[in-house]
Tab-separated table of C-alpha atoms in Angstrom:
chain	number	residue	atom	x	y	z
A	78	MET	CA	-32.033	-26.063	13.073
A	79	HIS	CA	-31.792	-28.771	15.733
A	80	ASP	CA	-28.805	-30.267	13.906
A	81	LEU	CA	-26.892	-27.011	14.431
A	82	LEU	CA	-27.492	-26.735	18.194
A	83	PRO	CA	-24.647	-29.085	19.263
A	84	HIS	CA	-22.161	-26.951	17.284
A	85	ILE	CA	-23.176	-23.577	18.710
A	86	SER	CA	-21.223	-23.895	21.967
A	87	GLY	CA	-18.099	-24.942	20.103
A	88	GLN	CA	-18.400	-21.998	17.709
A	89	LEU	CA	-18.897	-19.566	20.598
A	90	SER	CA	-15.843	-20.943	22.362
A	91	ASN	CA	-13.822	-20.481	19.177
A	92	VAL	CA	-14.982	-16.866	18.893
A	93	PHE	CA	-14.121	-16.036	22.511
A	94	ASP	CA	-10.717	-17.742	22.224
A	95	SER	CA	-9.997	-15.821	19.007
A	96	ILE	CA	-10.616	-12.413	20.574
A	97	THR	CA	-7.289	-12.680	22.406
A	98	TYR	CA	-5.554	-12.736	19.016
A	99	PHE	CA	-7.772	-9.927	17.686
A	100	MET	CA	-7.111	-7.177	20.233
A	101	PRO	CA	-5.477	-4.598	17.899
A	102	GLU	CA	-8.554	-4.757	15.705
A	103	VAL	CA	-10.836	-4.421	18.757
A	104	TYR	CA	-8.885	-1.293	19.700
A	105	LEU	CA	-9.312	0.052	16.157
A	106	ALA	CA	-13.067	-0.553	16.264
A	107	LEU	CA	-13.311	1.319	19.579
A	108	LEU	CA	-11.079	4.088	18.200
A	109	PHE	CA	-13.394	4.506	15.209
A	110	ILE	CA	-16.386	4.924	17.518
A	111	ILE	CA	-14.539	7.407	19.769
A	112	VAL	CA	-13.347	9.547	16.829
A	113	MET	CA	-16.809	9.541	15.294
A	114	ILE	CA	-18.465	10.545	18.586
A	115	THR	CA	-15.870	13.294	19.067
A	116	ASP	CA	-16.734	14.631	15.631
A	117	LEU	CA	-20.480	14.533	16.378
A	118	ILE	CA	-20.103	16.335	19.693
A	119	PHE	CA	-17.685	19.106	18.700
A	120	GLY	CA	-18.510	19.509	14.988
A	121	LYS	CA	-16.235	21.496	12.642
A	122	ARG	CA	-14.058	22.664	15.524
A	123	SER	CA	-13.009	19.120	16.379
A	124	THR	CA	-10.404	18.604	13.612
A	125	GLY	CA	-7.422	18.974	15.943
A	126	LEU	CA	-9.058	16.908	18.679
A	127	CYS	CA	-10.018	14.108	16.276
A	128	ARG	CA	-6.472	14.048	14.903
A	129	THR	CA	-5.013	13.840	18.421
A	130	VAL	CA	-7.404	11.059	19.440
A	131	ALA	CA	-6.773	9.084	16.238
A	132	CYS	CA	-2.969	9.325	16.478
A	133	ALA	CA	-2.938	8.488	20.202
A	134	GLY	CA	-5.211	5.538	19.521
A	135	LEU	CA	-2.893	4.256	16.799
A	136	VAL	CA	0.002	4.323	19.267
A	137	LEU	CA	-2.009	1.996	21.520
A	138	VAL	CA	-2.841	-0.203	18.535
A	139	MET	CA	0.864	-0.479	17.668
A	140	TYR	CA	1.580	-1.513	21.249
A	141	ARG	CA	-1.052	-4.262	20.959
A	142	ASP	CA	0.550	-5.316	17.666
A	143	LEU	CA	3.888	-5.767	19.409
A	144	THR	CA	2.360	-7.907	22.155
A	145	GLN	CA	1.047	-10.322	19.516
A	146	PHE	CA	4.541	-11.636	18.793
A	147	THR	CA	4.327	-13.636	22.031
A	148	LEU	CA	1.073	-15.238	20.821
A	149	VAL	CA	2.500	-16.749	17.624
A	150	VAL	CA	5.647	-18.471	18.844
A	151	ASP	CA	4.885	-21.311	16.416
A	152	GLY	CA	4.766	-18.900	13.463
A	153	GLN	CA	1.035	-18.629	12.789
A	154	HIS	CA	-2.410	-19.128	14.317
A	155	PHE	CA	-5.846	-19.410	12.682
A	156	ILE	CA	-8.714	-17.551	14.370
A	157	PHE	CA	-12.480	-17.206	13.959
A	158	SER	CA	-12.965	-20.655	12.400
A	159	ASN	CA	-10.112	-20.222	9.917
A	160	MET	CA	-11.431	-16.905	8.618
A	161	LEU	CA	-8.272	-15.046	9.620
A	162	LEU	CA	-4.612	-15.979	10.050
A	163	LEU	CA	-2.298	-14.289	12.524
A	164	SER	CA	1.355	-14.761	11.536
A	165	ARG	CA	4.666	-13.088	12.340
A	166	SER	CA	4.924	-11.598	8.868
A	167	GLY	CA	1.342	-10.367	9.190
A	168	ILE	CA	2.165	-8.610	12.468
A	169	PHE	CA	5.091	-6.839	10.779
A	170	PHE	CA	2.778	-5.685	7.992
A	171	LYS	CA	0.242	-4.404	10.520
A	172	LEU	CA	2.961	-2.492	12.381
A	173	ILE	CA	4.123	-0.859	9.156
A	174	ILE	CA	0.547	0.065	8.219
A	175	ASP	CA	-0.141	1.589	11.645
A	176	LEU	CA	3.151	3.498	11.723
A	177	LEU	CA	2.700	4.994	8.263
A	178	SER	CA	-0.967	5.740	8.926
A	179	SER	CA	-0.135	7.708	12.069
A	180	ILE	CA	2.287	9.852	10.026
A	181	LEU	CA	-0.313	10.373	7.311
A	182	LEU	CA	-3.027	11.337	9.804
A	183	LEU	CA	-0.759	14.143	10.976
A	184	TYR	CA	-0.123	15.114	7.360
A	185	PHE	CA	-3.814	15.614	6.445
A	186	THR	CA	-4.037	19.156	7.866
A	187	TRP	CA	-0.746	20.305	6.293
A	188	ASP	CA	-2.264	20.604	2.822
A	189	ASN	CA	-3.620	24.123	2.313
A	190	LYS	CA	-6.392	23.103	-0.093
A	191	LEU	CA	-7.608	20.203	2.032
A	192	LYS	CA	-7.396	22.224	5.242
A	193	ALA	CA	-9.556	24.967	3.689
A	194	HIS	CA	-12.419	22.524	3.089
A	195	SER	CA	-15.667	24.033	4.392
A	196	LYS	CA	-16.778	20.860	6.215
A	197	GLY	CA	-13.545	20.529	8.156
A	198	LEU	CA	-11.522	17.314	8.372
A	199	SER	CA	-13.035	15.674	11.456
A	200	ASP	CA	-14.967	12.970	9.634
A	201	LEU	CA	-11.938	12.265	7.414
A	202	TYR	CA	-10.159	10.846	10.486
A	203	SER	CA	-13.006	8.452	11.282
A	204	ILE	CA	-12.976	7.285	7.651
A	205	ALA	CA	-9.202	6.752	7.847
A	206	VAL	CA	-9.462	4.706	11.058
A	207	ALA	CA	-12.149	2.510	9.441
A	208	SER	CA	-9.820	2.052	6.473
A	209	ILE	CA	-6.963	0.994	8.777
A	210	PHE	CA	-9.272	-1.571	10.397
A	211	GLY	CA	-10.065	-2.953	6.936
A	212	MET	CA	-6.355	-3.147	6.108
A	213	HIS	CA	-5.714	-5.145	9.280
A	214	LEU	CA	-8.342	-7.601	8.052
A	215	MET	CA	-6.712	-7.710	4.600
A	216	VAL	CA	-3.388	-8.648	6.192
A	217	MET	CA	-4.992	-11.580	8.055
A	218	ALA	CA	-7.706	-12.681	5.594
A	219	VAL	CA	-7.380	-16.259	4.317
A	220	ASN	CA	-11.037	-17.133	3.707
A	221	LEU	CA	-12.623	-15.987	0.438
A	222	LEU	CA	-15.447	-14.255	2.304
A	223	SER	CA	-13.104	-12.412	4.676
A	224	ILE	CA	-10.902	-11.437	1.706
A	225	TYR	CA	-13.855	-9.878	-0.097
A	226	LEU	CA	-15.198	-8.069	2.976
A	227	ALA	CA	-11.763	-6.677	3.886
A	228	ILE	CA	-11.092	-5.373	0.379
A	229	GLU	CA	-14.551	-3.799	0.169
A	230	MET	CA	-14.137	-2.093	3.554
A	231	VAL	CA	-10.870	-0.497	2.443
A	232	SER	CA	-12.287	0.364	-0.984
A	233	LEU	CA	-15.373	2.135	0.372
A	234	ALA	CA	-13.242	4.232	2.706
A	235	SER	CA	-10.866	5.045	-0.169
A	236	TYR	CA	-13.736	6.236	-2.386
A	237	LEU	CA	-14.874	8.649	0.319
A	238	MET	CA	-11.367	9.965	0.905
A	239	VAL	CA	-10.641	10.614	-2.784
A	240	ALA	CA	-13.873	12.575	-3.294
A	241	TYR	CA	-13.700	14.345	0.077
A	242	ARG	CA	-13.265	17.794	-1.446
A	243	THR	CA	-16.772	17.902	-2.913
A	244	GLU	CA	-16.421	21.561	-3.929
A	245	ASN	CA	-13.571	20.634	-6.297
A	246	SER	CA	-14.781	19.201	-9.615
A	247	PHE	CA	-11.420	17.505	-10.315
A	248	SER	CA	-11.543	15.681	-6.970
A	249	THR	CA	-15.179	14.670	-7.534
A	250	GLU	CA	-14.331	13.353	-11.003
A	251	ALA	CA	-11.411	11.350	-9.590
A	252	GLY	CA	-13.700	9.871	-6.928
A	253	LEU	CA	-16.297	8.896	-9.544
A	254	LYS	CA	-13.690	7.177	-11.717
A	255	TYR	CA	-12.348	5.355	-8.677
A	256	VAL	CA	-15.835	4.146	-7.706
A	257	LEU	CA	-16.610	2.923	-11.228
A	258	PHE	CA	-13.343	1.004	-11.609
A	259	GLY	CA	-13.633	-0.288	-8.035
A	260	ALA	CA	-17.207	-1.493	-8.495
A	261	ALA	CA	-16.250	-3.301	-11.700
A	262	SER	CA	-13.241	-5.009	-10.082
A	263	SER	CA	-15.312	-5.981	-7.029
A	264	ALA	CA	-17.969	-7.560	-9.238
A	265	ILE	CA	-15.314	-9.473	-11.170
A	266	MET	CA	-13.694	-10.707	-7.959
A	267	LEU	CA	-17.046	-11.725	-6.456
A	268	TYR	CA	-17.821	-13.734	-9.580
A	269	GLY	CA	-14.469	-15.502	-9.243
A	270	ILE	CA	-15.127	-16.219	-5.564
A	271	SER	CA	-18.526	-17.728	-6.384
A	272	LEU	CA	-16.900	-19.976	-9.000
A	273	LEU	CA	-14.179	-21.116	-6.596
A	274	TYR	CA	-16.801	-21.881	-3.956
A	275	GLY	CA	-18.858	-23.826	-6.476
A	276	PHE	CA	-15.838	-25.805	-7.681
A	277	SER	CA	-14.283	-26.586	-4.278
A	278	GLY	CA	-17.346	-26.561	-2.003
A	279	SER	CA	-15.447	-24.410	0.500
A	280	LEU	CA	-14.490	-20.790	1.073
A	281	ASP	CA	-11.241	-21.882	2.780
A	282	VAL	CA	-9.328	-21.958	-0.485
A	283	VAL	CA	-5.927	-21.670	1.236
A	284	PHE	CA	-6.164	-25.230	2.559
A	285	GLN	CA	-4.838	-28.205	0.647
A	286	SER	CA	-8.199	-30.015	0.749
A	287	SER	CA	-9.811	-27.184	-1.226
A	288	ILE	CA	-7.017	-27.249	-3.796
A	289	VAL	CA	-7.497	-31.014	-4.166
A	290	GLN	CA	-11.176	-30.400	-4.946
A	291	LEU	CA	-10.225	-27.710	-7.468
A	292	SER	CA	-7.872	-30.175	-9.162
A	293	LYS	CA	-10.899	-32.319	-10.054
A	294	VAL	CA	-12.375	-29.450	-12.086
A	295	ASN	CA	-11.447	-28.550	-15.657
A	296	PRO	CA	-8.141	-26.626	-15.368
A	297	VAL	CA	-9.401	-23.883	-17.686
A	298	SER	CA	-12.443	-23.256	-15.483
A	299	SER	CA	-10.518	-23.220	-12.193
A	300	SER	CA	-7.815	-21.010	-13.718
A	301	PHE	CA	-10.456	-18.569	-14.957
A	302	ALA	CA	-11.933	-18.328	-11.448
A	303	VAL	CA	-8.543	-17.658	-9.842
A	304	ILE	CA	-7.735	-14.991	-12.436
A	305	LEU	CA	-10.977	-13.178	-11.595
A	306	VAL	CA	-10.040	-13.115	-7.903
A	307	LEU	CA	-6.542	-11.870	-8.738
A	308	ILE	CA	-8.053	-8.985	-10.716
A	309	GLY	CA	-9.852	-7.837	-7.561
A	310	ILE	CA	-6.634	-7.982	-5.544
A	311	GLY	CA	-4.740	-6.390	-8.436
A	312	PHE	CA	-7.057	-3.391	-8.302
A	313	LYS	CA	-5.666	-2.495	-4.860
A	314	LEU	CA	-2.119	-3.281	-6.008
A	315	SER	CA	-2.585	-1.370	-9.287
A	316	PHE	CA	-0.589	-3.789	-11.416
A	317	VAL	CA	-1.311	-4.043	-15.156
A	318	PRO	CA	-4.067	-4.425	-16.394
A	319	ALA	CA	-5.845	-3.154	-13.227
A	320	HIS	CA	-3.925	0.136	-13.183
A	321	PHE	CA	-6.090	2.471	-15.317
A	322	TRP	CA	-7.567	4.321	-12.354
A	323	VAL	CA	-4.244	5.289	-10.757
A	324	PRO	CA	-3.053	8.400	-12.690
A	325	ASP	CA	-6.381	10.262	-12.683
A	326	VAL	CA	-7.243	9.359	-9.089
A	327	TYR	CA	-3.793	10.194	-7.698
A	328	GLN	CA	-3.721	13.508	-9.559
A	329	GLY	CA	-7.296	14.492	-8.693
A	330	ALA	CA	-7.254	13.493	-5.023
A	331	PRO	CA	-5.834	15.832	-2.354
A	332	THR	CA	-2.086	15.182	-2.029
A	333	PRO	CA	-2.270	13.700	1.526
A	334	ILE	CA	-4.937	11.268	0.273
A	335	THR	CA	-2.717	10.380	-2.680
A	336	ALA	CA	0.129	9.670	-0.238
A	337	TYR	CA	-2.246	7.497	1.782
A	338	LEU	CA	-3.623	5.493	-1.157
A	339	SER	CA	-0.222	4.937	-2.764
A	340	THR	CA	1.292	3.349	0.344
A	341	VAL	CA	-0.735	1.691	3.106
A	342	PRO	CA	-3.536	-0.021	1.084
A	343	LYS	CA	-0.874	-1.291	-1.317
A	344	ILE	CA	1.111	-2.811	1.573
A	345	ALA	CA	-2.054	-4.492	2.885
A	346	ALA	CA	-2.806	-5.855	-0.603
A	347	PHE	CA	0.670	-7.401	-0.870
A	348	ALA	CA	0.171	-9.048	2.522
A	349	LEU	CA	-3.160	-10.421	1.288
A	350	LEU	CA	-1.511	-11.733	-1.882
A	351	ILE	CA	1.132	-13.540	0.195
A	352	ASN	CA	-1.639	-15.317	2.137
A	353	PHE	CA	-3.607	-16.195	-0.998
A	354	LEU	CA	-0.834	-17.557	-3.236
A	355	PRO	CA	0.949	-20.421	-1.351
A	356	PRO	CA	-1.604	-23.175	-2.182
A	357	PHE	CA	-1.324	-22.298	-5.873
A	358	ILE	CA	2.489	-22.033	-5.993
A	359	LEU	CA	3.933	-24.296	-3.285
A	360	THR	CA	1.709	-27.376	-3.721
A	361	SER	CA	1.599	-29.932	-6.522
A	362	HIS	CA	-2.196	-30.355	-6.362
A	363	TRP	CA	-2.959	-27.173	-8.328
A	364	THR	CA	-3.569	-28.203	-11.949
A	365	GLY	CA	-4.415	-24.781	-13.392
A	366	PHE	CA	-2.081	-22.244	-14.972
A	367	ASP	CA	1.408	-21.693	-13.556
A	368	MET	CA	0.894	-18.884	-11.049
A	369	GLY	CA	4.596	-18.065	-10.971
A	370	ILE	CA	4.713	-17.476	-14.736
A	371	ALA	CA	1.498	-15.425	-14.650
A	372	LEU	CA	2.808	-13.144	-11.897
A	373	SER	CA	6.171	-12.873	-13.657
A	374	ILE	CA	4.458	-11.675	-16.838
A	375	ALA	CA	2.316	-9.242	-14.831
A	376	GLY	CA	5.415	-7.942	-13.042
A	377	ILE	CA	7.397	-7.470	-16.262
A	378	ILE	CA	4.563	-5.643	-18.055
A	379	THR	CA	3.801	-3.533	-14.971
A	380	MET	CA	7.425	-2.397	-14.636
A	381	ILE	CA	7.607	-1.503	-18.320
A	382	VAL	CA	4.252	0.308	-18.501
A	383	GLY	CA	4.685	2.199	-15.226
A	384	ASN	CA	8.223	3.450	-15.866
A	385	PHE	CA	7.896	4.322	-19.548
A	386	ALA	CA	4.563	6.098	-18.981
A	387	ALA	CA	6.128	8.114	-16.136
A	388	VAL	CA	8.798	9.444	-18.527
A	389	MET	CA	6.106	11.198	-20.585
A	390	GLN	CA	4.415	13.007	-17.671
A	391	ASN	CA	4.750	16.699	-16.877
A	392	ASN	CA	2.518	16.804	-13.789
A	393	VAL	CA	4.543	15.794	-10.712
A	394	LYS	CA	1.722	13.890	-8.970
A	395	ARG	CA	0.850	12.078	-12.191
A	396	MET	CA	4.503	11.138	-12.679
A	397	LEU	CA	4.659	9.760	-9.132
A	398	ALA	CA	1.437	7.833	-9.816
A	399	TYR	CA	2.950	6.024	-12.793
A	400	SER	CA	6.180	5.457	-10.883
A	401	SER	CA	4.155	3.774	-8.119
A	402	ILE	CA	2.857	1.346	-10.756
A	403	GLY	CA	6.452	0.576	-11.692
A	404	HIS	CA	7.347	-0.027	-8.049
A	405	THR	CA	4.414	-2.437	-7.779
A	406	GLY	CA	5.826	-4.448	-10.652
A	407	PHE	CA	9.230	-4.518	-8.987
A	408	ALA	CA	7.733	-5.705	-5.682
A	409	LEU	CA	5.987	-8.543	-7.543
A	410	MET	CA	9.452	-10.017	-8.132
A	411	ALA	CA	9.685	-10.893	-4.446
A	412	VAL	CA	6.143	-12.287	-4.449
A	413	VAL	CA	6.896	-14.631	-7.358
A	414	VAL	CA	9.627	-16.510	-5.450
A	415	LEU	CA	7.498	-16.633	-2.259
A	416	SER	CA	10.419	-17.717	-0.040
A	417	LEU	CA	11.231	-16.567	3.485
A	418	GLN	CA	14.011	-14.417	2.072
A	419	GLY	CA	11.591	-13.061	-0.524
A	420	VAL	CA	8.964	-12.108	2.077
A	421	SER	CA	11.607	-10.367	4.219
A	422	ALA	CA	12.939	-8.501	1.178
A	423	LEU	CA	9.397	-7.523	0.172
A	424	THR	CA	8.590	-6.212	3.670
A	425	TYR	CA	11.755	-4.092	3.762
A	426	TYR	CA	11.259	-2.837	0.203
A	427	LEU	CA	7.632	-1.833	0.812
A	428	LEU	CA	8.600	-0.020	4.011
A	429	VAL	CA	11.347	2.086	2.424
A	430	TYR	CA	9.308	2.681	-0.745
A	431	ALA	CA	6.330	3.889	1.308
A	432	ILE	CA	8.494	6.217	3.402
A	433	ALA	CA	10.142	7.680	0.294
A	434	ASN	CA	6.837	8.040	-1.568
A	435	ILE	CA	5.252	9.867	1.358
A	436	GLY	CA	8.275	12.169	1.417
A	437	ALA	CA	8.075	12.834	-2.341
A	438	LEU	CA	4.376	13.677	-2.198
A	439	ALA	CA	4.880	15.797	0.932
A	440	LEU	CA	7.476	17.851	-0.941
A	441	ALA	CA	5.224	18.091	-3.993
A	442	ASN	CA	2.618	19.399	-1.546
A	443	TYR	CA	5.186	21.815	-0.063
A	444	PHE	CA	6.017	23.360	-3.440
A	445	ALA	CA	2.307	23.524	-4.314
A	446	ASN	CA	1.646	25.399	-1.052
A	447	GLU	CA	4.625	27.741	-1.384
A	448	ALA	CA	4.956	28.396	-5.107
A	449	HIS	CA	1.762	26.883	-6.618
A	450	ALA	CA	4.082	24.482	-8.463
A	451	GLU	CA	2.331	21.393	-9.821
A	452	GLU	CA	3.882	20.949	-13.283
A	453	MET	CA	7.555	20.303	-14.011
A	454	GLU	CA	7.918	23.752	-15.576
A	455	ASP	CA	6.722	25.345	-12.341
A	456	TYR	CA	9.820	23.994	-10.544
A	457	ARG	CA	12.227	26.158	-12.560
A	458	GLY	CA	14.779	27.792	-10.285
A	459	LEU	CA	13.010	26.833	-7.039
A	460	GLY	CA	16.117	24.982	-5.833
A	461	LEU	CA	17.832	28.249	-4.942
A	462	LYS	CA	14.664	29.726	-3.495
A	463	TYR	CA	13.873	26.716	-1.269
A	464	PRO	CA	17.257	24.968	-0.808
A	465	ALA	CA	16.407	22.750	2.180
A	466	ALA	CA	13.261	21.313	0.586
A	467	SER	CA	15.031	20.870	-2.760
A	468	VAL	CA	17.963	18.953	-1.249
A	469	CYS	CA	15.512	16.680	0.598
A	470	PHE	CA	13.634	16.143	-2.663
A	471	VAL	CA	16.856	15.046	-4.384
A	472	ILE	CA	17.669	12.547	-1.598
A	473	ILE	CA	14.149	11.093	-1.682
A	474	LEU	CA	14.150	10.778	-5.481
A	475	ILE	CA	17.558	9.058	-5.352
A	476	SER	CA	16.035	6.523	-2.952
A	477	LEU	CA	12.996	5.988	-5.194
A	478	THR	CA	15.364	5.394	-8.108
A	479	GLY	CA	17.380	2.891	-6.079
A	480	LEU	CA	20.834	4.467	-6.040
A	481	PRO	CA	23.470	4.119	-3.283
A	482	VAL	CA	23.636	4.940	-0.385
A	483	THR	CA	19.918	5.227	0.224
A	484	ALA	CA	17.422	2.709	1.580
A	485	GLY	CA	15.902	2.375	-1.892
A	486	PHE	CA	19.163	0.857	-3.118
A	487	THR	CA	19.356	-1.704	-0.312
A	488	GLY	CA	15.648	-2.517	-0.771
A	489	LYS	CA	16.129	-3.273	-4.460
A	490	LEU	CA	19.346	-5.168	-3.714
A	491	PHE	CA	17.530	-7.445	-1.243
A	492	VAL	CA	14.756	-8.143	-3.763
A	493	PHE	CA	17.304	-8.964	-6.489
A	494	SER	CA	19.183	-11.209	-4.042
A	495	ALA	CA	16.008	-13.103	-3.085
A	496	VAL	CA	15.097	-13.694	-6.739
A	497	TYR	CA	18.631	-14.626	-7.760
A	498	SER	CA	18.995	-17.163	-4.934
A	499	VAL	CA	15.901	-18.986	-6.206
A	500	TYR	CA	17.103	-18.657	-9.813
A	501	GLN	CA	20.374	-20.398	-8.887
A	502	GLN	CA	18.357	-23.404	-7.695
A	503	THR	CA	15.716	-23.552	-10.449
A	504	HIS	CA	17.279	-21.705	-13.432
A	505	ASN	CA	13.800	-20.456	-14.247
A	506	ILE	CA	13.998	-18.222	-17.327
A	507	TRP	CA	11.120	-16.060	-16.045
A	508	LEU	CA	13.087	-15.129	-12.940
A	509	MET	CA	15.977	-14.056	-15.159
A	510	LEU	CA	13.610	-11.962	-17.284
A	511	LEU	CA	12.241	-10.348	-14.115
A	512	MET	CA	15.716	-9.384	-12.929
A	513	VAL	CA	16.726	-8.020	-16.339
A	514	THR	CA	13.507	-6.008	-16.618
A	515	GLY	CA	13.923	-4.723	-13.069
A	516	ALA	CA	17.467	-3.544	-13.805
A	517	LEU	CA	16.539	-1.888	-17.113
A	518	THR	CA	13.474	-0.109	-15.751
A	519	THR	CA	15.556	1.168	-12.838
A	520	VAL	CA	17.734	2.886	-15.425
A	521	VAL	CA	14.613	4.233	-17.158
A	522	SER	CA	13.361	5.651	-13.852
A	523	LEU	CA	16.451	7.872	-13.736
A	524	PHE	CA	15.124	9.812	-16.739
A	525	TYR	CA	11.950	10.983	-15.019
A	526	TYR	CA	13.146	11.219	-11.416
A	527	ILE	CA	16.174	13.310	-12.430
A	528	ARG	CA	13.949	15.847	-14.212
A	529	ILE	CA	12.823	17.364	-10.893
A	530	PRO	CA	16.400	18.161	-9.667
A	531	LEU	CA	17.145	19.381	-13.197
A	532	TYR	CA	14.343	21.933	-13.047
A	533	LEU	CA	15.045	22.814	-9.418
A	534	PHE	CA	18.749	23.603	-9.792
A	535	LEU	CA	19.755	23.848	-13.449
A	536	LYS	CA	16.793	25.627	-15.016
A	537	ARG	CA	16.516	29.338	-14.332
A	538	LYS	CA	13.682	31.815	-14.069
A	539	GLU	CA	13.200	35.245	-12.521
A	540	MET	CA	13.127	34.990	-8.729
A	541	GLY	CA	9.831	35.921	-7.105
A	542	GLU	CA	8.984	36.734	-3.547
A	543	ILE	CA	9.302	34.020	-0.918
A	544	ALA	CA	6.057	33.227	0.889
A	545	ASP	CA	5.751	34.751	4.337
A	546	LYS	CA	3.980	31.710	5.776
A	547	LYS	CA	5.999	28.576	5.106
A	548	SER	CA	4.809	24.968	5.378
A	549	TYR	CA	7.340	24.129	8.089
A	550	ASN	CA	5.558	20.898	9.054
A	551	LEU	CA	6.037	19.460	5.571
A	552	LEU	CA	9.662	20.608	5.524
A	553	ILE	CA	10.381	18.936	8.880
A	554	LEU	CA	8.643	15.733	7.767
A	555	SER	CA	10.639	15.584	4.522
A	556	GLY	CA	13.860	16.258	6.436
A	557	ILE	CA	13.190	13.379	8.847
A	558	ILE	CA	12.310	11.077	5.931
A	559	SER	CA	15.497	12.024	4.066
A	560	PHE	CA	17.573	11.239	7.150
A	561	LEU	CA	15.792	7.880	7.618
A	562	LEU	CA	16.371	6.886	3.996
A	563	ILE	CA	20.107	7.508	4.321
A	564	LEU	CA	20.278	5.847	7.748
A	565	LEU	CA	18.437	2.702	6.585
A	566	GLY	CA	20.535	2.650	3.436
A	567	ILE	CA	23.764	2.523	5.456
A	568	PHE	CA	22.419	0.413	8.351
A	569	PRO	CA	19.600	-1.781	6.950
A	570	ASP	CA	20.018	-4.161	9.904
A	571	PHE	CA	18.023	-1.704	12.033
A	572	VAL	CA	14.964	-3.197	10.297
A	573	LEU	CA	16.164	-6.499	8.834
A	574	ARG	CA	17.093	-8.006	12.198
A	575	TYR	CA	13.377	-8.103	13.082
A	576	LEU	CA	12.093	-9.499	9.751
């Protein structure tokens, strides 16, 4: 105990100095407390107030995010004794997460089934804010302990959100499956972390000294430990083979929760992967398996499984769930090269994919509210009945496919360009296989994305009555998203100039 006393003052100074770089997260912690207290004071009637407080708080958090660019003029800064890393790319990821989360918080009450929940939605907003805090930590985590805690914080909040509609057996079943798969992946990751700590003697695995220690261990053992950790991260990314939970959970969860889970936690997980991988890819001290080849194989299989499985789906949400797996595999292409161009391409691609996916699920929600349409067959002839929503759906699906002149096309083009520029230097056959698979699966995606416009406009059925009470909020949101996807497709520099 006495040996530790001289170090206490230094540790306290480090903590106080780090708080300056941690202000957005401090704001999020305070916002969580305020939203929770608001819910406790006003009860079921506080849904609108909690939503207003949460969204206003996120605006302040985004402002604090922007001010952090002046703190990392040298590119990056370690805080809290190297537990977290604040970098320019990390700030961009946090901004994207906060922006998308604020849109999704507004979206929660636009789903008829979720809005009709007997408990109200007040506590759902406090859970969401806690999840956003965990995602901020995921973006900055570089220590094995902080990585585990951040992932668990986001996972626990996600379990609660999926099973929020306790009166619905399908939602409860989805939540149970999510918890079981999540608990298994967390245990596997924790086992890998314990092995890495035992092999290297440090939790700071991103530093070269730790990799040097790992190089002294049997390569099979160290590789096994790293694979276990990647499985835990892969659970949040939903790449093969950690994808089994996605279709059932996305279909069973309320649609706004599905939109939330399929976008912002996935973006945070990619940011975490970017922080975790450099010591294993960019240094010569790592003696285990080739991480680039392993991720290339995972990306290829994920693209194939996600896109071909989506072709066979008839439920719209389930189809979008499998397509999200395919998009994860495509995004892994940019992670494999791990260059500055690759990180910029990944950031842009994730942003436009998330916007388009939110729009697609919002429109699926719109047709479920208006016409009780959840299966492909239910969309027959609805294009003439709901023309504005149907046209927006077509634009959004074109972007998800990656066709000109939408943002999805430019996003995929930037990823291909980043991979090809590295391929020209290395002539790595795995990069060529990634590009070929990405191009072929993009063609495959046409077969399932085009089915929705086919049923909307070309299939006919007897026209029914149009609902008196329309979901105008969802229609306005999808219209704005459609406009953004076209705008960013024509003028991608609006975003790229800042990346």
